[in-house]
mmCIF file of C-alpha atoms in Angstrom:
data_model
loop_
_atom_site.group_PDB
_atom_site.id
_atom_site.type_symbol
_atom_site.label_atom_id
_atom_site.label_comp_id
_atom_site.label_asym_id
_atom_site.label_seq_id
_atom_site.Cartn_x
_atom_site.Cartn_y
_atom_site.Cartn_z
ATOM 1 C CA UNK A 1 -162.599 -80.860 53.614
ATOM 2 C CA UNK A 2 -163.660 -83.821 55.368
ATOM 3 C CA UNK A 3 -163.574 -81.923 58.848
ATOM 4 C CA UNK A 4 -165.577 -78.964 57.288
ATOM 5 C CA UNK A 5 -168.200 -81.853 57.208
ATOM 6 C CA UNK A 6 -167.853 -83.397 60.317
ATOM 7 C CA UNK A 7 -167.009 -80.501 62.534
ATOM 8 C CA UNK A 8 -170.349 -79.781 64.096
ATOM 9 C CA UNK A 9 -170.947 -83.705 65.162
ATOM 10 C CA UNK A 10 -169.128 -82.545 68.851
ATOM 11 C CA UNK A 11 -172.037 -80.413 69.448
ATOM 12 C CA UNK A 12 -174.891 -80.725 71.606
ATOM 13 C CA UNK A 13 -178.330 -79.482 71.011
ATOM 14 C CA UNK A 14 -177.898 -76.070 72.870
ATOM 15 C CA UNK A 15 -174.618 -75.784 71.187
ATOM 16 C CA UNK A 16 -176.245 -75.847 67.556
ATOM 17 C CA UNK A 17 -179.318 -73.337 68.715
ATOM 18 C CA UNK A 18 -176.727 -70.804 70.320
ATOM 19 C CA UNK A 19 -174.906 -71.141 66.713
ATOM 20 C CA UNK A 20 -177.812 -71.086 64.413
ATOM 21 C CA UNK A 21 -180.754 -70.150 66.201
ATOM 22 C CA UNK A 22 -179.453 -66.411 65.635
ATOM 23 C CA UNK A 23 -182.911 -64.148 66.202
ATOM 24 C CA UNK A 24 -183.109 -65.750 70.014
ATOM 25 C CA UNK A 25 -179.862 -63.689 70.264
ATOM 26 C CA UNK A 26 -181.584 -60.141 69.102
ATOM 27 C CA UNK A 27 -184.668 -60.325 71.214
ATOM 28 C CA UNK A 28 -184.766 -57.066 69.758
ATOM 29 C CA UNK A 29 -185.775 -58.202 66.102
ATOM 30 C CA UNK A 30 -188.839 -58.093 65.718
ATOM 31 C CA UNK A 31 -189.498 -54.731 67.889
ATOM 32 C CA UNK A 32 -186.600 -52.683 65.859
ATOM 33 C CA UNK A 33 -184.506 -54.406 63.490
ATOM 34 C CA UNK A 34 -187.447 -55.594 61.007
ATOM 35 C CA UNK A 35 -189.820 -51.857 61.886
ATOM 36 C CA UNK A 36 -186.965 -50.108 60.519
ATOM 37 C CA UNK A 37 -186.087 -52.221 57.400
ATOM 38 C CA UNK A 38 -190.166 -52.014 56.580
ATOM 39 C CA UNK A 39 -189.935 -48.684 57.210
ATOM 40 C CA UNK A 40 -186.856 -47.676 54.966
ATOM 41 C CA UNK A 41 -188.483 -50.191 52.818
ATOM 42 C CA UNK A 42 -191.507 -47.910 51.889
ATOM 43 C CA UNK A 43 -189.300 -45.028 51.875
ATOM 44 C CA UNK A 44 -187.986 -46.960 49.021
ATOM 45 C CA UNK A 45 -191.040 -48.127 47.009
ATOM 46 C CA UNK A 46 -192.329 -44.147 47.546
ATOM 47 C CA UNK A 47 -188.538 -42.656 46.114
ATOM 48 C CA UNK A 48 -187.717 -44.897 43.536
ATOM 49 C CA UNK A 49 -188.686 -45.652 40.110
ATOM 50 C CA UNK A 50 -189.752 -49.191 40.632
ATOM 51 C CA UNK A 51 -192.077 -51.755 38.941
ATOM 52 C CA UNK A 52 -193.391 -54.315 42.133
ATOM 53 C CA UNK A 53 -195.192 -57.689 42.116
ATOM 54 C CA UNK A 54 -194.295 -58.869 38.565
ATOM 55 C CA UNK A 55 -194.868 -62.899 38.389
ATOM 56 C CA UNK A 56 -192.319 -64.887 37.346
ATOM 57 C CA UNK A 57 -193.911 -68.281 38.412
ATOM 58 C CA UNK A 58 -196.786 -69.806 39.675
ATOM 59 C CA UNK A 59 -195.722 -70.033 43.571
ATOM 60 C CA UNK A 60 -198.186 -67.519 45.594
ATOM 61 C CA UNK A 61 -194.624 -65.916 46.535
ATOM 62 C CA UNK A 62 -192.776 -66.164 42.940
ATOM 63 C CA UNK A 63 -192.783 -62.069 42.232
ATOM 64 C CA UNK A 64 -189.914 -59.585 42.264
ATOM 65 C CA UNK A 65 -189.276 -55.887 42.332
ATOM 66 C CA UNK A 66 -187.107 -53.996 40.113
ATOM 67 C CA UNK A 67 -185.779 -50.335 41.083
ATOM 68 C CA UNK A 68 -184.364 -48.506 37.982
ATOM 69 C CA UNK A 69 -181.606 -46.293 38.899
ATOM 70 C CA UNK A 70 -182.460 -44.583 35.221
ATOM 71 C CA UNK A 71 -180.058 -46.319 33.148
ATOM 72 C CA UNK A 72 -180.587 -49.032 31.512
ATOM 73 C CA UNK A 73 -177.470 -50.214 30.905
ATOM 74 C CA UNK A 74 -175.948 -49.887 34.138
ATOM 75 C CA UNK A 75 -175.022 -53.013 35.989
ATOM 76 C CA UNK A 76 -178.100 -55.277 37.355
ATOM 77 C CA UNK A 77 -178.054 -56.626 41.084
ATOM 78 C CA UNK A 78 -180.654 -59.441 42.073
ATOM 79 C CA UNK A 79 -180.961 -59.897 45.812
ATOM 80 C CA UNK A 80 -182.343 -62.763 47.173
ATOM 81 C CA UNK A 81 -183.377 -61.924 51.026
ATOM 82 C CA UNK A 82 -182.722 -64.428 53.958
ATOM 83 C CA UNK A 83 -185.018 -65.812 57.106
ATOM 84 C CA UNK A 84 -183.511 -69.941 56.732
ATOM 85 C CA UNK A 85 -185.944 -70.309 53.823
ATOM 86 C CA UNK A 86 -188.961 -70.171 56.156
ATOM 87 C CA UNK A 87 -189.421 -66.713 56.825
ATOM 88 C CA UNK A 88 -189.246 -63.245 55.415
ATOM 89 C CA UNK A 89 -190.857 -61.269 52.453
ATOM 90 C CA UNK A 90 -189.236 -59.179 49.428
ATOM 91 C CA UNK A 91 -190.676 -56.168 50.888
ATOM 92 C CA UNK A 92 -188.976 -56.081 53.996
ATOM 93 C CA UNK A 93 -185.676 -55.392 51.622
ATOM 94 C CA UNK A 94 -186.499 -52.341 49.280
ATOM 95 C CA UNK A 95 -184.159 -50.337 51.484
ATOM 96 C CA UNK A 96 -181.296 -52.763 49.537
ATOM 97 C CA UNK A 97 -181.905 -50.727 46.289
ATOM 98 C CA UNK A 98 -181.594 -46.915 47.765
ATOM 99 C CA UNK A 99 -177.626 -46.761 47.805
ATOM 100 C CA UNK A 100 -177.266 -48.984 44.865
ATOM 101 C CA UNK A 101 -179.729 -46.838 42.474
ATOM 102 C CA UNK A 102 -177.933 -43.821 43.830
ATOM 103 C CA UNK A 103 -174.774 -45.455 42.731
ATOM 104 C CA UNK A 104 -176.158 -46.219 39.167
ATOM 105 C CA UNK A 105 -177.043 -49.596 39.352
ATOM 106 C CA UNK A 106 -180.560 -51.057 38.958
ATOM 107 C CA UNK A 107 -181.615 -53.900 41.793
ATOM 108 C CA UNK A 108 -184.268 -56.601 41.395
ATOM 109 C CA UNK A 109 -185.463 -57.592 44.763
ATOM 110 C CA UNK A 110 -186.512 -61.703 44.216
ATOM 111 C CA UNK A 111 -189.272 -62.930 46.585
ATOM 112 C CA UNK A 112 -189.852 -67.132 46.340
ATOM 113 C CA UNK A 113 -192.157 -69.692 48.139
ATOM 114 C CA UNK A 114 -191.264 -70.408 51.578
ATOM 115 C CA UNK A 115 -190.643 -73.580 53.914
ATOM 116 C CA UNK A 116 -192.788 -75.778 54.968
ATOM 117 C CA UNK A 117 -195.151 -75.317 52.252
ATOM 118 C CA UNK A 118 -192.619 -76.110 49.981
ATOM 119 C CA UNK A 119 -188.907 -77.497 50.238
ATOM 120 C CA UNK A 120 -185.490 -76.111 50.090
ATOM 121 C CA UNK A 121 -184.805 -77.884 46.860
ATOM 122 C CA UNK A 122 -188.153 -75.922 45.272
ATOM 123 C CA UNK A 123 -186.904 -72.992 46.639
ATOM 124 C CA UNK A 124 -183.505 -73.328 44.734
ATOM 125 C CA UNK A 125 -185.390 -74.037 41.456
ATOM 126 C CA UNK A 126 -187.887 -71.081 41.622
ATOM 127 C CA UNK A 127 -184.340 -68.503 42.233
ATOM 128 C CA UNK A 128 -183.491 -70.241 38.920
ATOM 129 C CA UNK A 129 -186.933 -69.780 37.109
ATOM 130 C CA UNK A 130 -186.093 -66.068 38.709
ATOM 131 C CA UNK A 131 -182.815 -65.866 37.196
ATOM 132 C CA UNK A 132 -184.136 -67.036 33.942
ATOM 133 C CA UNK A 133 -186.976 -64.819 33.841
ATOM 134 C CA UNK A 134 -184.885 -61.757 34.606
ATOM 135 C CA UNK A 135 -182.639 -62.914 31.656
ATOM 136 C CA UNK A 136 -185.724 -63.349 29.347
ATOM 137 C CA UNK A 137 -187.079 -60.144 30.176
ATOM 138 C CA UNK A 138 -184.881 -57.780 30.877
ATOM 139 C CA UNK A 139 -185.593 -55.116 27.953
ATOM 140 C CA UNK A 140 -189.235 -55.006 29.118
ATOM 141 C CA UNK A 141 -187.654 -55.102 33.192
ATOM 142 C CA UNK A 142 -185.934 -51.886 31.662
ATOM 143 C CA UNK A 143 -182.504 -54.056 33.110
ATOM 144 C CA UNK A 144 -179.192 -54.833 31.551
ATOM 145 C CA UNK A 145 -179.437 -58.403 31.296
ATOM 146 C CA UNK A 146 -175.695 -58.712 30.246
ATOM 147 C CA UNK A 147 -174.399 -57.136 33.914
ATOM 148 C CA UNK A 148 -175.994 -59.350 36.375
ATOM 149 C CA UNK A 149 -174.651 -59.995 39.698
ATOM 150 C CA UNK A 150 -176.221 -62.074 42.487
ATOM 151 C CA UNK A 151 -176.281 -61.529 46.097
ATOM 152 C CA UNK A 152 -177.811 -62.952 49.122
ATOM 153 C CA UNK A 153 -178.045 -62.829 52.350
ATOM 154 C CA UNK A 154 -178.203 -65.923 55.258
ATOM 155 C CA UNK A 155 -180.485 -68.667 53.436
ATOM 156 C CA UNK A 156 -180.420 -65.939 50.399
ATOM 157 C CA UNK A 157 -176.449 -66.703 50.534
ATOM 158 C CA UNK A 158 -177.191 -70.191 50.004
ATOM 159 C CA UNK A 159 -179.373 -69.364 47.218
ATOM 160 C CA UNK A 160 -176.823 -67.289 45.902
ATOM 161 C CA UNK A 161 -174.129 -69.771 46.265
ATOM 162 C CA UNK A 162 -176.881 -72.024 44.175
ATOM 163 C CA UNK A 163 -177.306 -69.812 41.505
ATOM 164 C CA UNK A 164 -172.832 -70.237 40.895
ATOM 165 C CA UNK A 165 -173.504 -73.457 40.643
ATOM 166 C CA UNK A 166 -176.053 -73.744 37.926
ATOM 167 C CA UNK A 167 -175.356 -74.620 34.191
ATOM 168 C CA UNK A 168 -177.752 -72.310 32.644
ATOM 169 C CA UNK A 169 -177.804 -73.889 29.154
ATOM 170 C CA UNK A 170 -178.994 -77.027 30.512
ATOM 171 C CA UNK A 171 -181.653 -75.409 32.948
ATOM 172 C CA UNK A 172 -182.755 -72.868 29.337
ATOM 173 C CA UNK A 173 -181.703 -73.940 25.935
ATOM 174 C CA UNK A 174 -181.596 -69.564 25.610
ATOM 175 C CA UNK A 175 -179.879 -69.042 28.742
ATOM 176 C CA UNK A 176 -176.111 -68.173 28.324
ATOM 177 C CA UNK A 177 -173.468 -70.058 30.580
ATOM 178 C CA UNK A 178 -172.694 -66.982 31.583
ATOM 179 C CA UNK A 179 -175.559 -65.350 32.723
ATOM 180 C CA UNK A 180 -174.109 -64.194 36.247
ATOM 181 C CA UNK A 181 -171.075 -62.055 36.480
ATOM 182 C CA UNK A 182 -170.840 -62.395 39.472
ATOM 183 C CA UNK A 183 -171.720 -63.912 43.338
ATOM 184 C CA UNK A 184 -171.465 -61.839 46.539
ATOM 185 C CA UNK A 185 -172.774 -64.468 49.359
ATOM 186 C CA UNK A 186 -173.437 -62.667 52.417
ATOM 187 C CA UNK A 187 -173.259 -64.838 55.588
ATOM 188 C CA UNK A 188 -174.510 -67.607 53.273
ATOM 189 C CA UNK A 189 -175.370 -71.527 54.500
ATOM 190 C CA UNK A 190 -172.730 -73.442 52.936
ATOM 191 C CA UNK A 191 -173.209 -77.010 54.378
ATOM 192 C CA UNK A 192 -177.069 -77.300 55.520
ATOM 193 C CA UNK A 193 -176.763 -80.555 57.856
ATOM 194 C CA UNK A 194 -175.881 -78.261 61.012
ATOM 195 C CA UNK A 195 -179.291 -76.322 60.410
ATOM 196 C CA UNK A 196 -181.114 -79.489 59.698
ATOM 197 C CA UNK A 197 -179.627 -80.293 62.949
ATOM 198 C CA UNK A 198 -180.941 -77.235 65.404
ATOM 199 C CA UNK A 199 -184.010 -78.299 66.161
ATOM 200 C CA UNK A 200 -185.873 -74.737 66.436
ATOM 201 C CA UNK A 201 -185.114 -74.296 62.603
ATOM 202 C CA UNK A 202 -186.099 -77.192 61.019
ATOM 203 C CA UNK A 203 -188.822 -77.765 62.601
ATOM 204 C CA UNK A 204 -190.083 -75.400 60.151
ATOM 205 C CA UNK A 205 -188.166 -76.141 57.487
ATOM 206 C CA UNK A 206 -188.424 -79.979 57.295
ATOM 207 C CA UNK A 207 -185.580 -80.418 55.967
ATOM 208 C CA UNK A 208 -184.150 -84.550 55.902
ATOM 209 C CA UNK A 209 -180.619 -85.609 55.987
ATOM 210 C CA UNK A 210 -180.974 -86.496 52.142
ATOM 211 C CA UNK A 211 -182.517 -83.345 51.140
ATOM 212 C CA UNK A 212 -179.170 -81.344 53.544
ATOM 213 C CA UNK A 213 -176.459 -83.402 51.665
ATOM 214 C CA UNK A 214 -178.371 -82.799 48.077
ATOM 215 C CA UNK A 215 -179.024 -78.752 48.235
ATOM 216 C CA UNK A 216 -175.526 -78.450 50.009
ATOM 217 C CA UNK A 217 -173.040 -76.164 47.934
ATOM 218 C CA UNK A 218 -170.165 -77.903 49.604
ATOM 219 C CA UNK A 219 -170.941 -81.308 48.865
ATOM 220 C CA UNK A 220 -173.325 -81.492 45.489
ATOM 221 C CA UNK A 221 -173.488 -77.843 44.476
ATOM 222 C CA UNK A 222 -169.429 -76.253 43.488
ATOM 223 C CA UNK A 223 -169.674 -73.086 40.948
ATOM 224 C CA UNK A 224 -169.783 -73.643 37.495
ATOM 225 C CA UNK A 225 -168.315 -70.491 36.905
ATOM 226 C CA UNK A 226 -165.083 -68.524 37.466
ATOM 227 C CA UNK A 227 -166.918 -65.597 37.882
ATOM 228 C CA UNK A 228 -165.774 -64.159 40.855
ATOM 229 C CA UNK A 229 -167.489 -64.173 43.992
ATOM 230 C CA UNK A 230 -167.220 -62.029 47.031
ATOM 231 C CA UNK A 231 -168.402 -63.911 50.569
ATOM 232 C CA UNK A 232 -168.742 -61.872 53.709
ATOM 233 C CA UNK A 233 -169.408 -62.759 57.221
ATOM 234 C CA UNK A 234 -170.193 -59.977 60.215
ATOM 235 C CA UNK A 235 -166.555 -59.786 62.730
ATOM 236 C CA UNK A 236 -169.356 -60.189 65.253
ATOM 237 C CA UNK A 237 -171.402 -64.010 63.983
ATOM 238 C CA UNK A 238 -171.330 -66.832 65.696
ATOM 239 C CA UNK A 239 -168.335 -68.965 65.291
ATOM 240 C CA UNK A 240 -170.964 -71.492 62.786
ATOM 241 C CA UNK A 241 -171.513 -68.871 60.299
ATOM 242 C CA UNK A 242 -167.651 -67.668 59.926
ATOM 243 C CA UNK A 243 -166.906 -71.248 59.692
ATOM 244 C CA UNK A 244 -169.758 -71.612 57.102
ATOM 245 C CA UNK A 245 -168.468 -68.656 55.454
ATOM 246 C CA UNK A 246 -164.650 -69.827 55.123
ATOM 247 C CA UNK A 247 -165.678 -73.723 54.422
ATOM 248 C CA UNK A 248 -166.630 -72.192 50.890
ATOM 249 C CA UNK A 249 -163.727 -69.675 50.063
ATOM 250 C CA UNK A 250 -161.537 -72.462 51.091
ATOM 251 C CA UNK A 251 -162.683 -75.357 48.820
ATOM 252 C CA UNK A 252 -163.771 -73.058 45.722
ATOM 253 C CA UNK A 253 -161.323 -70.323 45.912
ATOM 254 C CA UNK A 254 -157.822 -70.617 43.640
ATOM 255 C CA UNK A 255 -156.182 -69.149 40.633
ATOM 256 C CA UNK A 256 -158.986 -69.409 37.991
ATOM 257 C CA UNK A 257 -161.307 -68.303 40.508
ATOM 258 C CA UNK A 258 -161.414 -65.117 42.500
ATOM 259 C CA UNK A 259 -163.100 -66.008 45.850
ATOM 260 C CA UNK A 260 -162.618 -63.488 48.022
ATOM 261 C CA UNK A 261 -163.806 -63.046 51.868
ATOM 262 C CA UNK A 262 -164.575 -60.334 53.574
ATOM 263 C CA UNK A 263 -165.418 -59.837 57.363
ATOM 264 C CA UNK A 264 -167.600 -56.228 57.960
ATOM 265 C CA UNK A 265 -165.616 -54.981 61.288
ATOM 266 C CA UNK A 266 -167.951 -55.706 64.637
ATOM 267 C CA UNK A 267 -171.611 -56.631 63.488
ATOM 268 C CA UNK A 268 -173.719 -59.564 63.777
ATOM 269 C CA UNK A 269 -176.046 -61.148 61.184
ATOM 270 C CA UNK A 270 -178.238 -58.644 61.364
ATOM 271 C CA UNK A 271 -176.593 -55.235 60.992
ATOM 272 C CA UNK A 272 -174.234 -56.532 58.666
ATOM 273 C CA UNK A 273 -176.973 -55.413 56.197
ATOM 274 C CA UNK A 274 -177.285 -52.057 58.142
ATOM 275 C CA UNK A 275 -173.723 -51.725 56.949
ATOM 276 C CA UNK A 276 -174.137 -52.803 53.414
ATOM 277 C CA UNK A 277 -176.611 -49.618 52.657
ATOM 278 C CA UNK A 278 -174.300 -47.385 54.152
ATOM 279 C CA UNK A 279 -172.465 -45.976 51.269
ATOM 280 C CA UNK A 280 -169.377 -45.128 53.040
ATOM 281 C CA UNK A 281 -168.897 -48.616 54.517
ATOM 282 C CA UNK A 282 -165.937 -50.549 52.461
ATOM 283 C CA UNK A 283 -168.664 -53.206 52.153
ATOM 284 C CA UNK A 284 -170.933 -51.146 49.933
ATOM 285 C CA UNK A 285 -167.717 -49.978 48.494
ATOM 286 C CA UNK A 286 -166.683 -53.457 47.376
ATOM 287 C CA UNK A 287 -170.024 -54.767 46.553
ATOM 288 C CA UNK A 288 -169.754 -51.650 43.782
ATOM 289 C CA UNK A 289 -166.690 -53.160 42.709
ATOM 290 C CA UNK A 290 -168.198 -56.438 42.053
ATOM 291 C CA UNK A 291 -170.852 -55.045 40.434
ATOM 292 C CA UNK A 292 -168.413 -52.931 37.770
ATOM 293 C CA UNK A 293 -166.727 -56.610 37.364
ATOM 294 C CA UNK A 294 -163.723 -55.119 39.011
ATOM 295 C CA UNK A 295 -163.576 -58.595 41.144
ATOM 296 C CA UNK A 296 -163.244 -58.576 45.037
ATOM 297 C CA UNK A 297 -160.613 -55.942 45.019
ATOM 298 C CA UNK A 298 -159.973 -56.085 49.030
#
């Protein structure tokens, strides 16, 4: 463990930005990876039955989506999107819902506040004032509240991993202990001090060495739950993020606990969610099995 926290002190500064500092290595991101998300995006909103924009706090960001695959007691996915808590919005990631509704499942898409107007420790309380929400109004969402899984993807992965780790009864005298069925972190941020540490990212996140140890699953954060999780890392991410990825399965992973890991074949960060809505890929096909509370099944 103690060289899972230590590991990245040998690098230097371009070292951590070639790492972390993952859109300088797509210089095509902003030209055609996010244009065709937004695009299959609205494709989404226009298809789907789907309710958008409803507030579950007072953050100018605290809103989600639901898409309603037309059952309402199918099994409920919440996706929390990624962009290192700084960047992003809810309705770049629609297209997330299109396989799953076809699949019978209904998806709640989770936007929340973003870095630097507020921290990485706010963020991780408004996914739980999310989470809560979602549980407290789920027959009026049109959701099954009693099916929930949680993914996330990059920072959402951390937020996801977050979510394992909350006792719900304590954070909602009404909230079960086992609210979530389920975790699937996808290329999540495990251990934060390395991103603290690459300067192009936190200088707009903010983030200081106390708040990286104290919103860090792998030091203050471990699940509270045996409900099995599912972490998955692209064959083609920087060394960092499989490391970040396997740091997790490792320490949390064991017989009470099904922590599985899964690497999708020969894609980076990015694509890796390209893959995910492909519902051929054995990534969409295991996420489904999470979802049916089948566990990793790889």
């Amino acid at each position: 463990m103690s060289d899972h926290l230590t590991y990245h002190t040998r690098f230097t500064p371009a070292e951590f930005d070639e790492q972390y500092n993952l859109r300088a290595g797509r210089p095509d991101y902003e030209e055609t990876v996010i244009p065709g998300w937004s695009a299959d995006s609205e494709a989404a909103r226009n298809m789907l039955d789907c309710s958008l924009d409803i507030r579950y706090g007072d953050g100018a960001n605290q809103k989600l989506d639901v898409f309603r695959c037309g059952n309402a007691s199918a099994p409920t996915l919440v996706y929390f999107h990624g962009g290192y808590w700084q960047r992003g919005d809810k309705s770049i990631y629609s297209f997330i819902a299109t396989p799953f509704a076809a699949a019978d499942v209904n998806v709640v898409i989770v936007g929340y506040d973003l870095c630097p107007s507020v921290t990485i420790t706010r963020i991780s309380q408004e996914a739980r004032e999310a989470m809560a929400f979602i549980w407290q109004n789920a027959s009026d969402l049109g959701i099954n509240r009693h099916r929930i899984t949680v993914m996330g993807h990059s920072a959402g992965g951390h937020i996801t991993q977050m979510m394992m780790a909350t006792d719900w009864p304590a954070f909602g005298a009404d909230l079960p202990s086992d609210l979530i069925k389920a975790g699937i972190p996808v290329s999540p941020l495990s251990y934060l001090e390395p991103v603290r540490l690459t300067e192009a990212l936190n200088a707009g996140i903010r983030m200081d060495p106390a708040e990286a140890e104290a919103e860090s699953p792998m030091v203050n954060h471990p699940p509270v739950t045996n409900a099995p999780q599912l972490v998955v890392v692209g064959g083609a991410e920087t060394d960092e993020f499989h490391r970040q990825a396997c740091m997790y399965v490792q320490a949390y992973g064991g017989a009470k606990r099904s922590v599985g890991l899964y690497t999708v074949p020969d894609v980076d960060h990015f694509d890796e969610l390209n893959v995910l809505v492909d519902p051929t890929s054995p990534f969409f096909s295991y996420a489904c099995h999470m979802l049916q509370g089948k566990g990793p099944n790889l």
